[in-house]
PDB file of C-alpha atoms in Angstrom:
ATOM      1  CA  UNK A   1       9.055 -36.153 -57.137  1.00 47.00           C
ATOM      2  CA  UNK A   2      12.634 -37.169 -57.952  1.00 56.00           C
ATOM      3  CA  UNK A   3      14.312 -39.935 -56.014  1.00 83.00           C
ATOM      4  CA  UNK A   4      12.211 -40.957 -53.024  1.00 93.00           C
ATOM      5  CA  UNK A   5      13.702 -41.075 -49.541  1.00 97.00           C
ATOM      6  CA  UNK A   6      11.097 -43.637 -48.404  1.00 97.00           C
ATOM      7  CA  UNK A   7       9.601 -46.246 -50.730  1.00 97.00           C
ATOM      8  CA  UNK A   8       6.849 -48.620 -49.656  1.00 97.00           C
ATOM      9  CA  UNK A   9       6.113 -51.194 -52.358  1.00 97.00           C
ATOM     10  CA  UNK A  10       3.195 -53.663 -52.061  1.00 97.00           C
ATOM     11  CA  UNK A  11       3.765 -54.106 -48.327  1.00 97.00           C
ATOM     12  CA  UNK A  12       1.553 -56.346 -46.209  1.00 97.00           C
ATOM     13  CA  UNK A  13       1.815 -57.291 -42.553  1.00 96.00           C
ATOM     14  CA  UNK A  14       0.008 -60.250 -40.961  1.00 96.00           C
ATOM     15  CA  UNK A  15       0.132 -60.936 -37.228  1.00 94.00           C
ATOM     16  CA  UNK A  16      -0.382 -64.512 -36.029  1.00 92.00           C
ATOM     17  CA  UNK A  17      -1.160 -65.876 -32.575  1.00 88.00           C
ATOM     18  CA  UNK A  18      -1.644 -69.632 -32.523  1.00 87.00           C
ATOM     19  CA  UNK A  19      -4.174 -70.330 -35.264  1.00 88.00           C
ATOM     20  CA  UNK A  20      -5.493 -66.753 -35.324  1.00 90.00           C
ATOM     21  CA  UNK A  21      -4.368 -64.394 -38.104  1.00 92.00           C
ATOM     22  CA  UNK A  22      -4.860 -60.642 -38.311  1.00 92.00           C
ATOM     23  CA  UNK A  23      -3.986 -58.701 -41.453  1.00 95.00           C
ATOM     24  CA  UNK A  24      -2.969 -55.215 -40.312  1.00 95.00           C
ATOM     25  CA  UNK A  25      -1.790 -53.925 -43.704  1.00 96.00           C
ATOM     26  CA  UNK A  26      -2.458 -55.197 -47.215  1.00 96.00           C
ATOM     27  CA  UNK A  27      -0.649 -54.254 -50.447  1.00 97.00           C
ATOM     28  CA  UNK A  28       0.356 -50.745 -49.346  1.00 97.00           C
ATOM     29  CA  UNK A  29       2.462 -48.649 -51.759  1.00 97.00           C
ATOM     30  CA  UNK A  30       3.543 -45.000 -51.606  1.00 96.00           C
ATOM     31  CA  UNK A  31       6.662 -42.823 -51.617  1.00 97.00           C
ATOM     32  CA  UNK A  32       7.994 -39.899 -49.597  1.00 97.00           C
ATOM     33  CA  UNK A  33      10.302 -37.358 -51.228  1.00 97.00           C
ATOM     34  CA  UNK A  34      13.284 -35.762 -49.448  1.00 96.00           C
ATOM     35  CA  UNK A  35      12.172 -32.769 -47.376  1.00 96.00           C
ATOM     36  CA  UNK A  36       8.488 -33.659 -47.684  1.00 97.00           C
ATOM     37  CA  UNK A  37       6.015 -33.665 -44.794  1.00 97.00           C
ATOM     38  CA  UNK A  38       3.609 -36.596 -45.231  1.00 98.00           C
ATOM     39  CA  UNK A  39       0.770 -37.451 -42.852  1.00 98.00           C
ATOM     40  CA  UNK A  40      -0.548 -41.001 -42.463  1.00 97.00           C
ATOM     41  CA  UNK A  41      -4.229 -40.736 -41.610  1.00 96.00           C
ATOM     42  CA  UNK A  42      -6.904 -43.296 -40.875  1.00 92.00           C
ATOM     43  CA  UNK A  43      -9.252 -44.716 -38.242  1.00 89.00           C
ATOM     44  CA  UNK A  44      -8.001 -46.512 -35.154  1.00 87.00           C
ATOM     45  CA  UNK A  45      -6.669 -49.983 -35.929  1.00 88.00           C
ATOM     46  CA  UNK A  46      -6.011 -49.299 -39.626  1.00 91.00           C
ATOM     47  CA  UNK A  47      -2.286 -50.070 -39.372  1.00 93.00           C
ATOM     48  CA  UNK A  48      -0.801 -46.548 -39.281  1.00 94.00           C
ATOM     49  CA  UNK A  49       1.537 -47.272 -36.372  1.00 94.00           C
ATOM     50  CA  UNK A  50       2.330 -50.719 -37.778  1.00 95.00           C
ATOM     51  CA  UNK A  51       3.456 -49.081 -41.011  1.00 96.00           C
ATOM     52  CA  UNK A  52       5.708 -46.701 -39.112  1.00 95.00           C
ATOM     53  CA  UNK A  53       7.237 -49.598 -37.154  1.00 95.00           C
ATOM     54  CA  UNK A  54       7.935 -51.423 -40.432  1.00 97.00           C
ATOM     55  CA  UNK A  55       9.808 -48.413 -41.818  1.00 97.00           C
ATOM     56  CA  UNK A  56      11.698 -48.077 -38.522  1.00 96.00           C
ATOM     57  CA  UNK A  57      12.843 -51.731 -38.652  1.00 96.00           C
ATOM     58  CA  UNK A  58      11.037 -52.536 -35.408  1.00 95.00           C
ATOM     59  CA  UNK A  59       9.074 -55.330 -37.103  1.00 96.00           C
ATOM     60  CA  UNK A  60       9.503 -56.927 -40.570  1.00 95.00           C
ATOM     61  CA  UNK A  61       6.894 -56.957 -43.344  1.00 96.00           C
ATOM     62  CA  UNK A  62       5.137 -60.210 -44.185  1.00 96.00           C
ATOM     63  CA  UNK A  63       5.502 -59.386 -47.867  1.00 97.00           C
ATOM     64  CA  UNK A  64       6.516 -56.476 -50.050  1.00 97.00           C
ATOM     65  CA  UNK A  65       9.536 -54.194 -49.954  1.00 96.00           C
ATOM     66  CA  UNK A  66      10.531 -51.075 -48.005  1.00 96.00           C
ATOM     67  CA  UNK A  67      13.563 -48.855 -48.549  1.00 96.00           C
ATOM     68  CA  UNK A  68      14.936 -45.763 -46.809  1.00 96.00           C
ATOM     69  CA  UNK A  69      17.438 -43.763 -48.866  1.00 94.00           C
ATOM     70  CA  UNK A  70      17.623 -46.694 -51.286  1.00 94.00           C
ATOM     71  CA  UNK A  71      18.561 -49.276 -48.651  1.00 95.00           C
ATOM     72  CA  UNK A  72      16.776 -51.584 -46.232  1.00 96.00           C
ATOM     73  CA  UNK A  73      15.184 -50.257 -43.016  1.00 96.00           C
ATOM     74  CA  UNK A  74      17.789 -52.254 -41.073  1.00 95.00           C
ATOM     75  CA  UNK A  75      20.652 -50.541 -42.913  1.00 95.00           C
ATOM     76  CA  UNK A  76      18.954 -47.157 -42.425  1.00 94.00           C
ATOM     77  CA  UNK A  77      18.599 -47.808 -38.693  1.00 91.00           C
ATOM     78  CA  UNK A  78      22.236 -48.818 -38.353  1.00 89.00           C
ATOM     79  CA  UNK A  79      23.288 -45.697 -40.282  1.00 89.00           C
ATOM     80  CA  UNK A  80      21.142 -43.478 -38.065  1.00 89.00           C
ATOM     81  CA  UNK A  81      19.097 -42.191 -40.984  1.00 93.00           C
ATOM     82  CA  UNK A  82      15.908 -41.738 -38.963  1.00 93.00           C
ATOM     83  CA  UNK A  83      14.773 -40.506 -35.573  1.00 94.00           C
ATOM     84  CA  UNK A  84      11.523 -41.536 -33.867  1.00 95.00           C
ATOM     85  CA  UNK A  85       9.067 -39.619 -31.689  1.00 95.00           C
ATOM     86  CA  UNK A  86       6.332 -41.703 -30.045  1.00 92.00           C
ATOM     87  CA  UNK A  87       2.942 -40.790 -28.571  1.00 90.00           C
ATOM     88  CA  UNK A  88       4.569 -40.738 -25.144  1.00 89.00           C
ATOM     89  CA  UNK A  89       7.832 -38.857 -24.747  1.00 90.00           C
ATOM     90  CA  UNK A  90       9.643 -41.930 -23.312  1.00 92.00           C
ATOM     91  CA  UNK A  91      12.111 -39.760 -21.397  1.00 95.00           C
ATOM     92  CA  UNK A  92      14.231 -41.263 -18.619  1.00 96.00           C
ATOM     93  CA  UNK A  93      12.922 -39.687 -15.397  1.00 96.00           C
ATOM     94  CA  UNK A  94      16.319 -39.753 -13.664  1.00 97.00           C
ATOM     95  CA  UNK A  95      17.940 -37.717 -16.459  1.00 97.00           C
ATOM     96  CA  UNK A  96      17.606 -33.982 -17.049  1.00 97.00           C
ATOM     97  CA  UNK A  97      16.168 -32.637 -20.282  1.00 97.00           C
ATOM     98  CA  UNK A  98      19.696 -32.035 -21.568  1.00 97.00           C
ATOM     99  CA  UNK A  99      20.898 -35.516 -20.558  1.00 97.00           C
ATOM    100  CA  UNK A 100      17.887 -37.101 -22.303  1.00 97.00           C
ATOM    101  CA  UNK A 101      18.760 -35.257 -25.523  1.00 96.00           C
ATOM    102  CA  UNK A 102      22.430 -36.256 -25.186  1.00 95.00           C
ATOM    103  CA  UNK A 103      21.649 -39.946 -24.643  1.00 93.00           C
ATOM    104  CA  UNK A 104      21.737 -41.102 -28.322  1.00 91.00           C
ATOM    105  CA  UNK A 105      25.235 -39.614 -28.611  1.00 91.00           C
ATOM    106  CA  UNK A 106      26.405 -41.783 -25.715  1.00 86.00           C
ATOM    107  CA  UNK A 107      24.989 -45.069 -27.012  1.00 80.00           C
ATOM    108  CA  UNK A 108      26.089 -44.562 -30.631  1.00 71.00           C
ATOM    109  CA  UNK A 109      28.502 -42.604 -32.781  1.00 73.00           C
ATOM    110  CA  UNK A 110      26.494 -40.630 -35.344  1.00 70.00           C
ATOM    111  CA  UNK A 111      28.434 -39.216 -38.275  1.00 69.00           C
ATOM    112  CA  UNK A 112      27.092 -35.685 -37.803  1.00 81.00           C
ATOM    113  CA  UNK A 113      25.923 -35.137 -34.215  1.00 86.00           C
ATOM    114  CA  UNK A 114      24.035 -31.952 -33.385  1.00 92.00           C
ATOM    115  CA  UNK A 115      24.734 -29.834 -30.320  1.00 95.00           C
ATOM    116  CA  UNK A 116      22.110 -30.876 -27.691  1.00 95.00           C
ATOM    117  CA  UNK A 117      21.984 -27.376 -26.182  1.00 96.00           C
ATOM    118  CA  UNK A 118      21.371 -25.826 -29.591  1.00 95.00           C
ATOM    119  CA  UNK A 119      18.530 -28.270 -30.174  1.00 95.00           C
ATOM    120  CA  UNK A 120      16.935 -27.414 -26.838  1.00 96.00           C
ATOM    121  CA  UNK A 121      17.106 -23.775 -27.903  1.00 95.00           C
ATOM    122  CA  UNK A 122      15.577 -24.720 -31.259  1.00 93.00           C
ATOM    123  CA  UNK A 123      12.541 -26.241 -29.500  1.00 92.00           C
ATOM    124  CA  UNK A 124      12.299 -23.328 -27.073  1.00 92.00           C
ATOM    125  CA  UNK A 125      13.624 -25.093 -23.966  1.00 95.00           C
ATOM    126  CA  UNK A 126      17.118 -23.669 -23.503  1.00 95.00           C
ATOM    127  CA  UNK A 127      16.277 -22.445 -19.991  1.00 96.00           C
ATOM    128  CA  UNK A 128      14.922 -25.868 -18.989  1.00 97.00           C
ATOM    129  CA  UNK A 129      18.047 -27.908 -19.765  1.00 97.00           C
ATOM    130  CA  UNK A 130      18.530 -28.822 -16.097  1.00 97.00           C
ATOM    131  CA  UNK A 131      14.902 -29.757 -15.429  1.00 98.00           C
ATOM    132  CA  UNK A 132      13.756 -33.357 -14.987  1.00 98.00           C
ATOM    133  CA  UNK A 133      10.810 -34.777 -16.974  1.00 97.00           C
ATOM    134  CA  UNK A 134       8.437 -34.656 -13.998  1.00 97.00           C
ATOM    135  CA  UNK A 135       9.087 -30.905 -13.778  1.00 97.00           C
ATOM    136  CA  UNK A 136       7.992 -30.336 -17.379  1.00 96.00           C
ATOM    137  CA  UNK A 137       4.548 -30.166 -18.962  1.00 95.00           C
ATOM    138  CA  UNK A 138       3.419 -32.787 -21.480  1.00 93.00           C
ATOM    139  CA  UNK A 139       4.100 -30.475 -24.402  1.00 93.00           C
ATOM    140  CA  UNK A 140       7.555 -29.614 -23.075  1.00 95.00           C
ATOM    141  CA  UNK A 141       8.394 -33.304 -22.676  1.00 95.00           C
ATOM    142  CA  UNK A 142       7.428 -33.909 -26.303  1.00 94.00           C
ATOM    143  CA  UNK A 143       9.668 -31.047 -27.376  1.00 94.00           C
ATOM    144  CA  UNK A 144      12.545 -32.681 -25.491  1.00 96.00           C
ATOM    145  CA  UNK A 145      11.720 -35.942 -27.309  1.00 96.00           C
ATOM    146  CA  UNK A 146      11.803 -34.077 -30.632  1.00 95.00           C
ATOM    147  CA  UNK A 147      15.199 -32.572 -29.792  1.00 95.00           C
ATOM    148  CA  UNK A 148      16.469 -36.037 -28.871  1.00 95.00           C
ATOM    149  CA  UNK A 149      15.243 -37.433 -32.202  1.00 95.00           C
ATOM    150  CA  UNK A 150      17.161 -34.683 -34.025  1.00 95.00           C
ATOM    151  CA  UNK A 151      20.458 -34.971 -32.134  1.00 93.00           C
ATOM    152  CA  UNK A 152      21.908 -37.567 -34.534  1.00 92.00           C
ATOM    153  CA  UNK A 153      20.956 -35.312 -37.484  1.00 93.00           C
ATOM    154  CA  UNK A 154      18.728 -37.934 -39.186  1.00 94.00           C
ATOM    155  CA  UNK A 155      17.360 -37.476 -42.683  1.00 94.00           C
ATOM    156  CA  UNK A 156      13.924 -38.754 -41.664  1.00 96.00           C
ATOM    157  CA  UNK A 157      11.665 -38.111 -38.667  1.00 97.00           C
ATOM    158  CA  UNK A 158       9.097 -40.816 -37.899  1.00 97.00           C
ATOM    159  CA  UNK A 159       6.367 -39.459 -35.618  1.00 97.00           C
ATOM    160  CA  UNK A 160       3.714 -41.782 -34.186  1.00 95.00           C
ATOM    161  CA  UNK A 161       0.768 -39.652 -32.981  1.00 94.00           C
ATOM    162  CA  UNK A 162       3.174 -37.529 -30.932  1.00 92.00           C
ATOM    163  CA  UNK A 163       0.521 -35.042 -29.781  1.00 92.00           C
ATOM    164  CA  UNK A 164      -2.410 -37.409 -29.193  1.00 90.00           C
ATOM    165  CA  UNK A 165      -2.092 -37.365 -25.394  1.00 86.00           C
ATOM    166  CA  UNK A 166      -2.050 -33.559 -25.180  1.00 89.00           C
ATOM    167  CA  UNK A 167      -4.958 -31.191 -24.626  1.00 91.00           C
ATOM    168  CA  UNK A 168      -6.290 -29.322 -27.653  1.00 90.00           C
ATOM    169  CA  UNK A 169      -4.566 -26.002 -26.917  1.00 91.00           C
ATOM    170  CA  UNK A 170      -1.189 -27.642 -26.285  1.00 90.00           C
ATOM    171  CA  UNK A 171      -1.652 -29.886 -29.320  1.00 91.00           C
ATOM    172  CA  UNK A 172      -2.187 -26.890 -31.595  1.00 93.00           C
ATOM    173  CA  UNK A 173       0.858 -25.134 -30.127  1.00 91.00           C
ATOM    174  CA  UNK A 174       2.968 -28.270 -30.645  1.00 92.00           C
ATOM    175  CA  UNK A 175       1.903 -28.451 -34.289  1.00 94.00           C
ATOM    176  CA  UNK A 176       3.193 -24.922 -34.793  1.00 94.00           C
ATOM    177  CA  UNK A 177       6.435 -25.781 -32.956  1.00 92.00           C
ATOM    178  CA  UNK A 178       6.893 -28.773 -35.229  1.00 94.00           C
ATOM    179  CA  UNK A 179       6.360 -26.734 -38.400  1.00 95.00           C
ATOM    180  CA  UNK A 180       8.893 -24.197 -37.158  1.00 93.00           C
ATOM    181  CA  UNK A 181      11.486 -26.906 -36.456  1.00 92.00           C
ATOM    182  CA  UNK A 182      10.747 -28.634 -39.764  1.00 94.00           C
ATOM    183  CA  UNK A 183      11.222 -25.369 -41.625  1.00 93.00           C
ATOM    184  CA  UNK A 184      14.593 -24.787 -39.983  1.00 92.00           C
ATOM    185  CA  UNK A 185      15.955 -28.332 -40.259  1.00 91.00           C
ATOM    186  CA  UNK A 186      14.486 -29.334 -43.666  1.00 91.00           C
ATOM    187  CA  UNK A 187      13.974 -32.897 -42.460  1.00 95.00           C
ATOM    188  CA  UNK A 188      11.657 -35.371 -44.134  1.00 97.00           C
ATOM    189  CA  UNK A 189       8.698 -36.122 -41.834  1.00 97.00           C
ATOM    190  CA  UNK A 190       6.311 -39.081 -41.798  1.00 98.00           C
ATOM    191  CA  UNK A 191       3.615 -38.208 -39.267  1.00 97.00           C
ATOM    192  CA  UNK A 192       0.925 -40.600 -38.009  1.00 97.00           C
ATOM    193  CA  UNK A 193      -2.359 -39.064 -36.864  1.00 95.00           C
ATOM    194  CA  UNK A 194      -6.089 -39.764 -36.715  1.00 91.00           C
ATOM    195  CA  UNK A 195      -6.958 -36.045 -36.782  1.00 94.00           C
ATOM    196  CA  UNK A 196      -8.068 -34.667 -40.147  1.00 95.00           C
ATOM    197  CA  UNK A 197      -7.439 -30.982 -39.249  1.00 95.00           C
ATOM    198  CA  UNK A 198      -3.978 -31.835 -37.901  1.00 96.00           C
ATOM    199  CA  UNK A 199      -3.049 -33.762 -41.055  1.00 97.00           C
ATOM    200  CA  UNK A 200      -4.283 -31.006 -43.367  1.00 97.00           C
ATOM    201  CA  UNK A 201      -2.602 -28.228 -41.387  1.00 97.00           C
ATOM    202  CA  UNK A 202       0.815 -29.901 -41.149  1.00 97.00           C
ATOM    203  CA  UNK A 203       1.323 -31.955 -44.291  1.00 98.00           C
ATOM    204  CA  UNK A 204       2.285 -31.527 -47.939  1.00 98.00           C
ATOM    205  CA  UNK A 205       0.397 -34.744 -48.713  1.00 97.00           C
ATOM    206  CA  UNK A 206      -2.001 -36.945 -46.754  1.00 97.00           C
ATOM    207  CA  UNK A 207      -1.943 -40.718 -47.218  1.00 97.00           C
ATOM    208  CA  UNK A 208      -5.383 -42.022 -46.213  1.00 96.00           C
ATOM    209  CA  UNK A 209      -5.590 -45.625 -45.015  1.00 95.00           C
ATOM    210  CA  UNK A 210      -8.773 -47.673 -45.013  1.00 93.00           C
ATOM    211  CA  UNK A 211     -10.151 -49.490 -41.956  1.00 92.00           C
ATOM    212  CA  UNK A 212      -8.327 -52.766 -41.232  1.00 88.00           C
ATOM    213  CA  UNK A 213      -6.817 -54.324 -43.129  1.00 92.00           C
ATOM    214  CA  UNK A 214      -5.150 -51.030 -43.960  1.00 94.00           C
ATOM    215  CA  UNK A 215      -4.976 -50.266 -47.666  1.00 95.00           C
ATOM    216  CA  UNK A 216      -4.287 -46.995 -49.476  1.00 95.00           C
ATOM    217  CA  UNK A 217      -7.635 -45.245 -49.847  1.00 94.00           C
ATOM    218  CA  UNK A 218      -6.167 -42.043 -51.298  1.00 95.00           C
ATOM    219  CA  UNK A 219      -3.012 -39.944 -51.518  1.00 96.00           C
ATOM    220  CA  UNK A 220      -4.068 -36.297 -51.434  1.00 97.00           C
ATOM    221  CA  UNK A 221      -1.827 -33.262 -52.026  1.00 97.00           C
ATOM    222  CA  UNK A 222      -2.600 -30.367 -49.678  1.00 97.00           C
ATOM    223  CA  UNK A 223      -2.809 -27.197 -51.756  1.00 94.00           C
ATOM    224  CA  UNK A 224      -2.365 -24.676 -48.944  1.00 96.00           C
ATOM    225  CA  UNK A 225       0.345 -21.992 -48.800  1.00 94.00           C
ATOM    226  CA  UNK A 226       3.367 -22.146 -46.527  1.00 94.00           C
ATOM    227  CA  UNK A 227       4.323 -21.028 -44.003  1.00 94.00           C
ATOM    228  CA  UNK A 228       1.177 -22.253 -42.264  1.00 94.00           C
ATOM    229  CA  UNK A 229      -0.333 -19.980 -39.613  1.00 94.00           C
ATOM    230  CA  UNK A 230      -3.104 -20.790 -37.082  1.00 94.00           C
ATOM    231  CA  UNK A 231      -5.584 -18.417 -38.763  1.00 95.00           C
ATOM    232  CA  UNK A 232      -5.364 -20.630 -41.872  1.00 96.00           C
ATOM    233  CA  UNK A 233      -7.717 -23.037 -40.073  1.00 95.00           C
ATOM    234  CA  UNK A 234     -10.507 -20.442 -40.286  1.00 96.00           C
ATOM    235  CA  UNK A 235     -10.334 -20.076 -44.075  1.00 97.00           C
ATOM    236  CA  UNK A 236     -12.490 -21.623 -46.787  1.00 97.00           C
ATOM    237  CA  UNK A 237      -9.549 -23.353 -48.552  1.00 96.00           C
ATOM    238  CA  UNK A 238      -8.678 -25.145 -45.314  1.00 97.00           C
ATOM    239  CA  UNK A 239     -12.269 -26.345 -44.831  1.00 96.00           C
ATOM    240  CA  UNK A 240     -12.381 -27.516 -48.448  1.00 96.00           C
ATOM    241  CA  UNK A 241      -9.159 -29.506 -48.104  1.00 96.00           C
ATOM    242  CA  UNK A 242     -10.339 -31.067 -44.842  1.00 96.00           C
ATOM    243  CA  UNK A 243     -13.682 -31.952 -46.435  1.00 95.00           C
ATOM    244  CA  UNK A 244     -11.907 -33.671 -49.329  1.00 94.00           C
ATOM    245  CA  UNK A 245      -9.902 -35.804 -46.903  1.00 95.00           C
ATOM    246  CA  UNK A 246     -13.023 -36.662 -44.879  1.00 94.00           C
ATOM    247  CA  UNK A 247     -14.846 -37.771 -48.036  1.00 93.00           C
ATOM    248  CA  UNK A 248     -12.168 -40.392 -48.683  1.00 91.00           C
ATOM    249  CA  UNK A 249     -12.358 -41.595 -45.092  1.00 85.00           C
ATOM    250  CA  UNK A 250     -16.157 -41.835 -45.317  1.00 68.00           C
ATOM    251  CA  UNK A 251     -16.068 -43.625 -48.687  1.00 58.00           C
ATOM    252  CA  UNK A 252     -13.757 -46.323 -47.328  1.00 49.00           C
ATOM    253  CA  UNK A 253     -15.865 -46.738 -44.194  1.00 48.00           C
ATOM    254  CA  UNK A 254     -19.047 -47.013 -46.282  1.00 46.00           C
ATOM    255  CA  UNK A 255     -17.504 -49.659 -48.544  1.00 43.00           C
ATOM    256  CA  UNK A 256     -16.233 -51.664 -45.585  1.00 44.00           C
ATOM    257  CA  UNK A 257     -19.629 -51.496 -43.876  1.00 42.00           C
ATOM    258  CA  UNK A 258     -21.311 -52.703 -47.051  1.00 39.00           C
ATOM    259  CA  UNK A 259     -19.072 -55.766 -47.182  1.00 37.00           C
ATOM    260  CA  UNK A 260     -19.625 -56.692 -43.540  1.00 38.00           C
TER     261      UNK A 260
END
């Protein structure tokens, strides 16, 4: 794979509240190569979002080591090496779409800022630059959030179930928008989801996490051609890849149930 952009080495995260302890992640290790699209997949509560927050320097690991571009998550955050898109768009309602995209440029000084208007055009919203979030659909708001995450020209996009709140039709359209943007920007993407078809359709590799405490159940390459088109989902190779991912999810669930 060459030099990894993201390295996760034997990482665990334990949450404590009084005398109670909850192990969200245990001994997790994997790497993400520059330009790669990797999906983190697993059942609810398996630590997918926790892992993303560790990489984003929102919370620290209890043990283990994480690096982004060979440095600590804190150094990567300060250098603006990653952008984040959450499940909700988290747009400021009193700002227009354009002003929301411009905001990171006003609170920091990125080395290579992108033109906010060009990014709105990239995500298909050039004509909506003056609209406020409440005037936009859920999918449009997420596209504004994606443009905002790209405005500092980060190397890495961290995406935490960004389409989970959308209806199925909009969710599929957003997946295609994301692949288009990814193809044009060549960013590295780490994408959290609990949808097997979404993970298989979008990713180069799928990292499957077990039920809590989250451990690596499998790291599966997705052997499907690019560019990906919607009709790919109706083909036998797609069904076979999705079935392989589901088998690893089922195996982990069966093992966990047997130990309960």
